Amino acid sequence: MTAELIDGKAAAAELRAEVAAEVAGLPAAPGLATVLVGDDPASHIYVSSKRKQCTQAGMRDLHRHVPGDVTQEELLGIIDGLAEDPEVTGILLQLPLPGHLDANALLARIPPEKDVDGLTERSAGRLALGKPGLVPCTPSGVMHLLDRAGVKLEGAEAVVVGRSSLVGKPQAQLLLGRNATVTTCHSRTRDLAEVTRRADVLVAAAGVPRMIGPDAVKPGAVVIDVGMHRLESGLCGDVDTEAVAEVASAITPVPGGVGPMTIAMLLRNTVLAARLLAGDAVGTGP
Ligand code: NAP
């Protein structure tokens, strides 16, 4: 079997066009405040892509760059200011933060209606309870890819490798919300391959380069690779794509799979947030 490639680039381009059309129909353009603290080079690259795609979709870029030696109190004041500012409809605090800052305390000050990354406790709680809210971008991007590829989730065995708050946990909740039978694996899982081989839908988000080989995949499974690693040999994910493609029925490539969807979903969340703030009854549920 040679798996069909699930094209995240094409899916993200479609979604960006849909978002731009929706923005054009709004009475006021949404305003996204990305907050970048310090000078971490990778964070700089991610934030500039987010800002660029935000303006390309017709939204306002209300970026704040804060020096790396900012105090917790000062940064809390900046977040509170953005929370109160009616021009700002979405707030994204770029993580990781310098070690002296408490990210959870800062995220807690972002109002849930402006939480376009879906990372605050209130957003996570709403997702866990199956209530509408803003959902983290990477796992919701995975759901978009599965839907676009026509993958049947109801009753399917889904296995998620990884249990982070950013990816694994919300991913498992989203799959559960679609009536898949979900198993979450982590670093203490005994015989990982034995568990992943049960999956009709396997989502790898462990952060270990090429850890999922063909022996860990059921023939005909759909494999979504969230991992992203910059090795000397080039970019790769958590899945040994070439070998697994001989076993799976469909697979996301790295690059060009889940990665492009993450920013596209951020744009979508930013529009949803603006509509929520304006009092629109929009469907944001899992
Ligand atoms: P993370 O916070 O490091 O979490 C990794 C998870 O994987 C943890 O739950 C960990 O288990 C589990 N794990 C680690 N080694 C394992 C092993 N050998 N077997 C089974 N489980 C194992 O990472 P993350 O933020 O979720 O990100 C995961 C990957 O996705 C990374 O490669 C990251 O770069 C990538 N990513 C990509 C995008 C994108 O847009 N493409 C976005 C976000 C993340 P424990 O809980 O037991 O430690």
Short mmCIF file of C-alpha atoms and ligand atoms in Angstrom, two decimals:
data_model
loop_
_atom_site.label_atom_id
_atom_site.label_comp_id
_atom_site.label_asym_id
_atom_site.label_seq_id
_atom_site.Cartn_x
_atom_site.Cartn_y
_atom_site.Cartn_z
CA MET A 1 0.00 0.00 0.00
CA THR A 2 1.28 3.48 -0.76
CA ALA A 3 -0.59 6.00 1.32
CA GLU A 4 -2.41 9.01 -0.03
CA LEU A 5 -0.67 12.21 1.09
CA ILE A 6 -2.92 14.55 3.07
CA ASP A 7 -2.06 17.99 1.73
CA GLY A 8 -1.93 20.47 4.61
CA LYS A 9 -0.62 23.28 2.41
CA ALA A 10 -3.66 23.13 0.12
CA ALA A 11 -6.05 22.81 3.07
CA ALA A 12 -4.46 25.80 4.79
CA ALA A 13 -4.63 27.92 1.61
CA GLU A 14 -8.34 27.12 1.25
CA LEU A 15 -8.99 28.00 4.88
CA ARG A 16 -7.04 31.27 4.62
CA ALA A 17 -9.15 32.24 1.59
CA GLU A 18 -12.35 31.41 3.52
CA VAL A 19 -11.17 33.50 6.48
CA ALA A 20 -10.28 36.45 4.22
CA ALA A 21 -13.77 36.31 2.65
CA GLU A 22 -15.38 36.22 6.10
CA VAL A 23 -13.25 39.15 7.31
CA ALA A 24 -14.27 41.18 4.26
CA GLY A 25 -17.92 40.71 5.27
CA LEU A 26 -17.46 41.89 8.87
CA PRO A 27 -18.37 45.47 9.88
CA ALA A 28 -14.87 45.96 11.43
CA ALA A 29 -11.62 44.08 10.82
CA PRO A 30 -10.55 41.85 13.77
CA GLY A 31 -7.36 42.98 15.53
CA LEU A 32 -4.81 40.35 16.60
CA ALA A 33 -2.32 41.28 19.34
CA THR A 34 0.61 38.88 19.26
CA VAL A 35 2.83 39.39 22.31
CA LEU A 36 6.47 38.43 21.85
CA VAL A 37 8.75 38.57 24.87
CA GLY A 38 12.50 38.69 24.29
CA ASP A 39 14.50 37.61 21.27
CA ASP A 40 14.16 33.85 20.88
CA PRO A 41 14.88 33.36 17.14
CA ALA A 42 12.33 30.55 16.60
CA SER A 43 9.58 32.56 18.34
CA HIS A 44 10.47 35.57 16.16
CA ILE A 45 9.97 33.47 13.02
CA TYR A 46 6.64 32.02 14.22
CA VAL A 47 5.29 35.42 15.28
CA SER A 48 6.27 37.13 12.05
CA SER A 49 4.48 34.41 10.01
CA LYS A 50 1.38 34.86 12.17
CA ARG A 51 1.46 38.65 11.73
CA LYS A 52 2.00 38.43 7.99
CA GLN A 53 -0.83 35.97 7.43
CA CYS A 54 -3.08 38.00 9.71
CA THR A 55 -2.69 41.14 7.58
CA GLN A 56 -2.94 39.14 4.34
CA ALA A 57 -6.36 37.94 5.55
CA GLY A 58 -7.45 41.57 6.04
CA MET A 59 -7.08 41.67 9.83
CA ARG A 60 -5.24 44.28 11.87
CA ASP A 61 -1.79 43.47 13.27
CA LEU A 62 -1.62 44.92 16.80
CA HIS A 63 1.70 43.28 17.70
CA ARG A 64 3.58 44.05 20.95
CA HIS A 65 7.27 43.27 21.28
CA VAL A 66 8.36 43.31 24.93
CA PRO A 67 11.98 43.23 26.19
CA GLY A 68 13.11 39.87 27.61
CA ASP A 69 13.80 41.39 31.05
CA VAL A 70 10.19 42.55 31.53
CA THR A 71 8.83 41.78 35.01
CA GLN A 72 5.80 39.60 35.66
CA GLU A 73 3.90 42.66 36.93
CA GLU A 74 4.73 44.73 33.86
CA LEU A 75 3.67 41.94 31.52
CA LEU A 76 0.45 41.37 33.48
CA GLY A 77 -0.24 45.10 32.99
CA ILE A 78 0.32 44.78 29.22
CA ILE A 79 -2.01 41.75 28.96
CA ASP A 80 -4.65 43.56 31.06
CA GLY A 81 -4.38 46.57 28.75
CA LEU A 82 -4.92 44.37 25.68
CA ALA A 83 -7.80 42.60 27.43
CA GLU A 84 -9.57 45.93 27.93
CA ASP A 85 -8.75 47.43 24.53
CA PRO A 86 -11.81 47.17 22.25
CA GLU A 87 -9.55 47.37 19.16
CA VAL A 88 -7.93 44.09 20.22
CA THR A 89 -10.22 41.12 19.46
CA GLY A 90 -7.61 38.37 19.87
CA ILE A 91 -4.56 37.99 22.14
CA LEU A 92 -1.75 35.51 21.54
CA LEU A 93 1.06 35.26 24.09
CA GLN A 94 3.91 33.53 22.26
CA LEU A 95 5.38 30.67 24.29
CA PRO A 96 7.87 29.71 25.64
CA LEU A 97 8.53 32.72 27.86
CA PRO A 98 11.84 33.57 29.56
CA GLY A 99 12.29 31.43 32.71
CA HIS A 100 11.53 34.19 35.25
CA LEU A 101 7.95 34.59 33.99
CA ASP A 102 4.93 32.50 35.04
CA ALA A 103 3.14 31.66 31.77
CA ASN A 104 0.02 30.19 33.44
CA ALA A 105 -0.59 33.31 35.52
CA LEU A 106 -0.24 35.45 32.39
CA LEU A 107 -2.47 33.24 30.24
CA ALA A 108 -5.10 33.40 33.00
CA ARG A 109 -5.47 37.16 32.37
CA ILE A 110 -6.50 36.66 28.73
CA PRO A 111 -10.32 36.83 28.53
CA PRO A 112 -11.70 33.57 27.07
CA GLU A 113 -13.40 35.54 24.24
CA LYS A 114 -9.96 36.82 23.12
CA ASP A 115 -8.05 33.56 23.73
CA VAL A 116 -7.24 32.76 20.09
CA ASP A 117 -4.66 30.11 21.09
CA GLY A 118 -7.27 28.32 23.25
CA LEU A 119 -4.71 27.79 26.01
CA THR A 120 -6.32 29.42 29.03
CA GLU A 121 -7.84 27.31 31.80
CA ARG A 122 -11.32 28.52 30.89
CA SER A 123 -10.91 27.55 27.22
CA ALA A 124 -9.45 24.16 28.21
CA GLY A 125 -12.32 23.65 30.69
CA ARG A 126 -14.92 24.46 28.07
CA LEU A 127 -13.34 21.95 25.68
CA ALA A 128 -13.22 19.28 28.40
CA LEU A 129 -16.92 19.88 29.13
CA GLY A 130 -17.82 19.77 25.43
CA LYS A 131 -18.97 23.41 25.49
CA PRO A 132 -18.35 25.89 22.65
CA GLY A 133 -15.16 27.90 22.94
CA LEU A 134 -11.85 28.66 21.26
CA VAL A 135 -9.84 25.48 20.70
CA PRO A 136 -6.02 25.16 20.41
CA CYS A 137 -4.93 25.62 16.81
CA THR A 138 -2.81 22.52 16.13
CA PRO A 139 -5.33 19.89 17.26
CA SER A 140 -8.22 21.73 15.60
CA GLY A 141 -6.08 21.87 12.43
CA VAL A 142 -5.71 18.08 12.64
CA MET A 143 -9.50 17.71 12.88
CA HIS A 144 -9.89 19.94 9.83
CA LEU A 145 -7.44 17.76 7.86
CA LEU A 146 -9.24 14.55 8.90
CA ASP A 147 -12.61 16.00 7.87
CA ARG A 148 -11.29 17.31 4.58
CA ALA A 149 -9.83 13.85 3.82
CA GLY A 150 -13.25 12.31 4.55
CA VAL A 151 -12.00 10.17 7.45
CA LYS A 152 -14.84 8.55 9.39
CA LEU A 153 -14.31 9.21 13.10
CA GLU A 154 -17.51 7.91 14.65
CA GLY A 155 -16.73 4.55 16.28
CA ALA A 156 -13.13 4.58 14.98
CA GLU A 157 -10.22 3.56 17.21
CA ALA A 158 -8.13 6.72 17.59
CA VAL A 159 -4.76 6.73 19.34
CA VAL A 160 -3.00 9.97 20.29
CA VAL A 161 0.70 9.76 21.23
CA GLY A 162 1.40 12.69 23.57
CA ARG A 163 -0.60 14.35 26.34
CA SER A 164 0.56 17.97 26.35
CA SER A 165 -1.95 20.75 27.01
CA LEU A 166 -1.01 22.26 23.65
CA VAL A 167 -1.61 19.21 21.46
CA GLY A 168 -2.20 15.71 22.92
CA LYS A 169 -4.91 16.42 25.50
CA PRO A 170 -7.08 18.74 23.39
CA GLN A 171 -6.58 16.37 20.43
CA ALA A 172 -7.95 13.43 22.42
CA GLN A 173 -10.90 15.54 23.59
CA LEU A 174 -11.72 16.68 20.07
CA LEU A 175 -11.63 13.09 18.78
CA LEU A 176 -13.79 11.96 21.70
CA GLY A 177 -16.22 14.77 20.90
CA ARG A 178 -16.60 13.20 17.45
CA ASN A 179 -17.38 9.79 18.96
CA ALA A 180 -14.07 8.07 18.26
CA THR A 181 -12.85 5.53 20.84
CA VAL A 182 -9.78 7.34 22.07
CA THR A 183 -6.58 6.11 23.73
CA THR A 184 -3.88 8.54 24.84
CA CYS A 185 -0.27 7.33 25.08
CA HIS A 186 2.66 9.04 26.79
CA SER A 187 6.22 8.41 27.89
CA ARG A 188 5.19 5.81 30.48
CA THR A 189 2.96 3.80 28.12
CA ARG A 190 3.98 0.15 28.16
CA ASP A 191 4.56 -1.34 24.68
CA LEU A 192 3.63 1.75 22.67
CA ALA A 193 3.61 -0.08 19.32
CA GLU A 194 1.12 -2.62 20.64
CA VAL A 195 -1.28 0.25 21.48
CA THR A 196 -0.71 2.32 18.33
CA ARG A 197 -1.29 -0.76 16.14
CA ARG A 198 -4.94 -0.70 17.27
CA ALA A 199 -5.49 2.73 15.71
CA ASP A 200 -7.66 3.40 12.68
CA VAL A 201 -6.56 7.02 13.21
CA LEU A 202 -3.13 7.60 14.73
CA VAL A 203 -1.99 11.08 15.78
CA ALA A 204 1.70 11.28 16.67
CA ALA A 205 2.58 14.26 18.89
CA ALA A 206 5.43 13.04 21.09
CA GLY A 207 8.24 15.26 19.87
CA VAL A 208 10.57 12.31 19.13
CA PRO A 209 11.96 12.23 15.58
CA ARG A 210 10.65 9.30 13.45
CA MET A 211 9.61 7.27 16.49
CA ILE A 212 6.57 5.76 14.75
CA GLY A 213 7.73 3.12 12.30
CA PRO A 214 5.71 0.72 10.12
CA ASP A 215 5.64 -1.91 12.89
CA ALA A 216 3.59 0.55 15.01
CA VAL A 217 0.88 1.12 12.38
CA LYS A 218 -2.15 -0.97 11.47
CA PRO A 219 -2.45 -1.62 7.71
CA GLY A 220 -4.87 0.95 6.24
CA ALA A 221 -4.64 3.38 9.18
CA VAL A 222 -4.75 7.17 8.73
CA VAL A 223 -1.59 8.65 10.24
CA ILE A 224 -1.30 12.30 11.28
CA ASP A 225 2.19 13.49 12.12
CA VAL A 226 2.23 16.56 14.38
CA GLY A 227 5.97 16.30 15.16
CA MET A 228 8.36 18.87 13.74
CA HIS A 229 12.13 18.44 13.98
CA ARG A 230 14.91 20.33 12.30
CA LEU A 231 17.71 17.78 11.89
CA GLU A 232 20.98 18.14 9.98
CA SER A 233 19.42 15.93 7.29
CA GLY A 234 16.41 18.30 7.03
CA LEU A 235 12.89 18.54 8.51
CA CYS A 236 11.12 15.46 9.78
CA GLY A 237 8.24 14.54 12.06
CA ASP A 238 7.50 11.90 14.69
CA VAL A 239 6.70 9.37 11.95
CA ASP A 240 9.07 7.55 9.61
CA THR A 241 6.96 8.81 6.71
CA GLU A 242 8.49 6.87 3.85
CA ALA A 243 8.28 3.48 5.57
CA VAL A 244 4.87 4.11 7.19
CA ALA A 245 3.41 5.22 3.84
CA GLU A 246 3.79 1.60 2.71
CA VAL A 247 1.38 0.50 5.46
CA ALA A 248 -1.02 3.43 6.05
CA SER A 249 -3.90 4.42 3.75
CA ALA A 250 -3.28 8.17 4.24
CA ILE A 251 -0.55 10.19 5.92
CA THR A 252 0.44 13.82 6.48
CA PRO A 253 3.89 14.79 5.16
CA VAL A 254 6.42 16.87 7.13
CA PRO A 255 6.74 19.62 6.08
CA GLY A 256 3.43 20.44 4.38
CA GLY A 257 1.02 18.54 6.64
CA VAL A 258 -0.10 19.74 10.05
CA GLY A 259 2.32 22.69 10.22
CA PRO A 260 0.59 25.02 7.72
CA MET A 261 -2.77 24.31 9.35
CA THR A 262 -1.73 25.70 12.72
CA ILE A 263 -1.52 29.33 11.57
CA ALA A 264 -4.58 28.95 9.33
CA MET A 265 -6.56 27.81 12.40
CA LEU A 266 -5.20 30.78 14.36
CA LEU A 267 -6.65 33.09 11.70
CA ARG A 268 -9.94 31.22 11.91
CA ASN A 269 -9.95 31.52 15.72
CA THR A 270 -9.24 35.25 15.41
CA VAL A 271 -12.33 35.73 13.25
CA LEU A 272 -14.41 33.57 15.60
CA ALA A 273 -13.17 35.59 18.58
CA ALA A 274 -14.12 38.87 16.90
CA ARG A 275 -17.57 37.52 16.15
CA LEU A 276 -17.98 36.21 19.71
CA LEU A 277 -17.03 39.63 21.09
CA ALA A 278 -19.53 41.26 18.76
CA GLY A 279 -22.22 38.97 20.24
CA ASP A 280 -22.65 36.71 17.19
CA ALA A 281 -23.84 33.20 18.01
CA VAL A 282 -21.07 31.37 16.18
CA GLY A 283 -20.38 27.65 16.37
CA THR A 284 -16.94 27.17 17.93
CA GLY A 285 -17.56 23.83 19.58
CA PRO A 286 -15.42 20.70 19.46
P1 NAP B 1 5.59 18.15 24.60
O1 NAP B 1 4.95 19.19 25.43
O2 NAP B 1 7.04 17.86 24.74
O3 NAP B 1 4.79 16.79 24.86
C1 NAP B 1 5.23 15.58 24.33
C2 NAP B 1 4.32 14.47 24.79
O4 NAP B 1 4.77 13.25 24.20
C3 NAP B 1 4.32 14.26 26.31
O5 NAP B 1 3.01 13.99 26.75
C4 NAP B 1 5.23 13.04 26.49
O6 NAP B 1 4.84 12.19 27.56
C5 NAP B 1 5.00 12.28 25.19
N1 NAP B 1 6.18 11.49 24.85
C6 NAP B 1 7.46 11.88 24.83
N2 NAP B 1 8.27 10.85 24.48
C7 NAP B 1 7.47 9.78 24.31
C8 NAP B 1 7.69 8.43 23.97
N3 NAP B 1 8.92 7.97 23.74
N4 NAP B 1 6.63 7.61 23.86
C9 NAP B 1 5.38 8.05 24.10
N5 NAP B 1 5.09 9.33 24.42
C10 NAP B 1 6.13 10.18 24.53
O7 NAP B 1 5.38 18.42 23.05
P2 NAP B 1 4.14 19.14 22.26
O8 NAP B 1 4.18 20.60 22.48
O9 NAP B 1 2.89 18.40 22.51
O10 NAP B 1 4.61 18.88 20.77
C11 NAP B 1 4.78 17.57 20.25
C12 NAP B 1 5.45 17.65 18.88
O11 NAP B 1 4.61 18.38 18.01
C13 NAP B 1 6.80 18.39 18.86
O12 NAP B 1 7.63 17.77 17.88
C14 NAP B 1 6.44 19.77 18.41
O13 NAP B 1 7.51 20.43 17.75
C15 NAP B 1 5.32 19.48 17.46
N6 NAP B 1 4.39 20.57 17.27
C16 NAP B 1 4.12 20.94 15.99
C17 NAP B 1 3.21 21.94 15.75
C18 NAP B 1 2.91 22.29 14.34
O14 NAP B 1 2.28 23.30 14.10
N7 NAP B 1 3.31 21.46 13.38
C19 NAP B 1 2.56 22.60 16.80
C20 NAP B 1 2.82 22.20 18.11
C21 NAP B 1 3.73 21.16 18.33
P3 NAP B 1 4.88 12.66 29.12
O15 NAP B 1 3.67 13.51 29.31
O16 NAP B 1 4.81 11.36 29.86
O17 NAP B 1 6.17 13.40 29.30
#
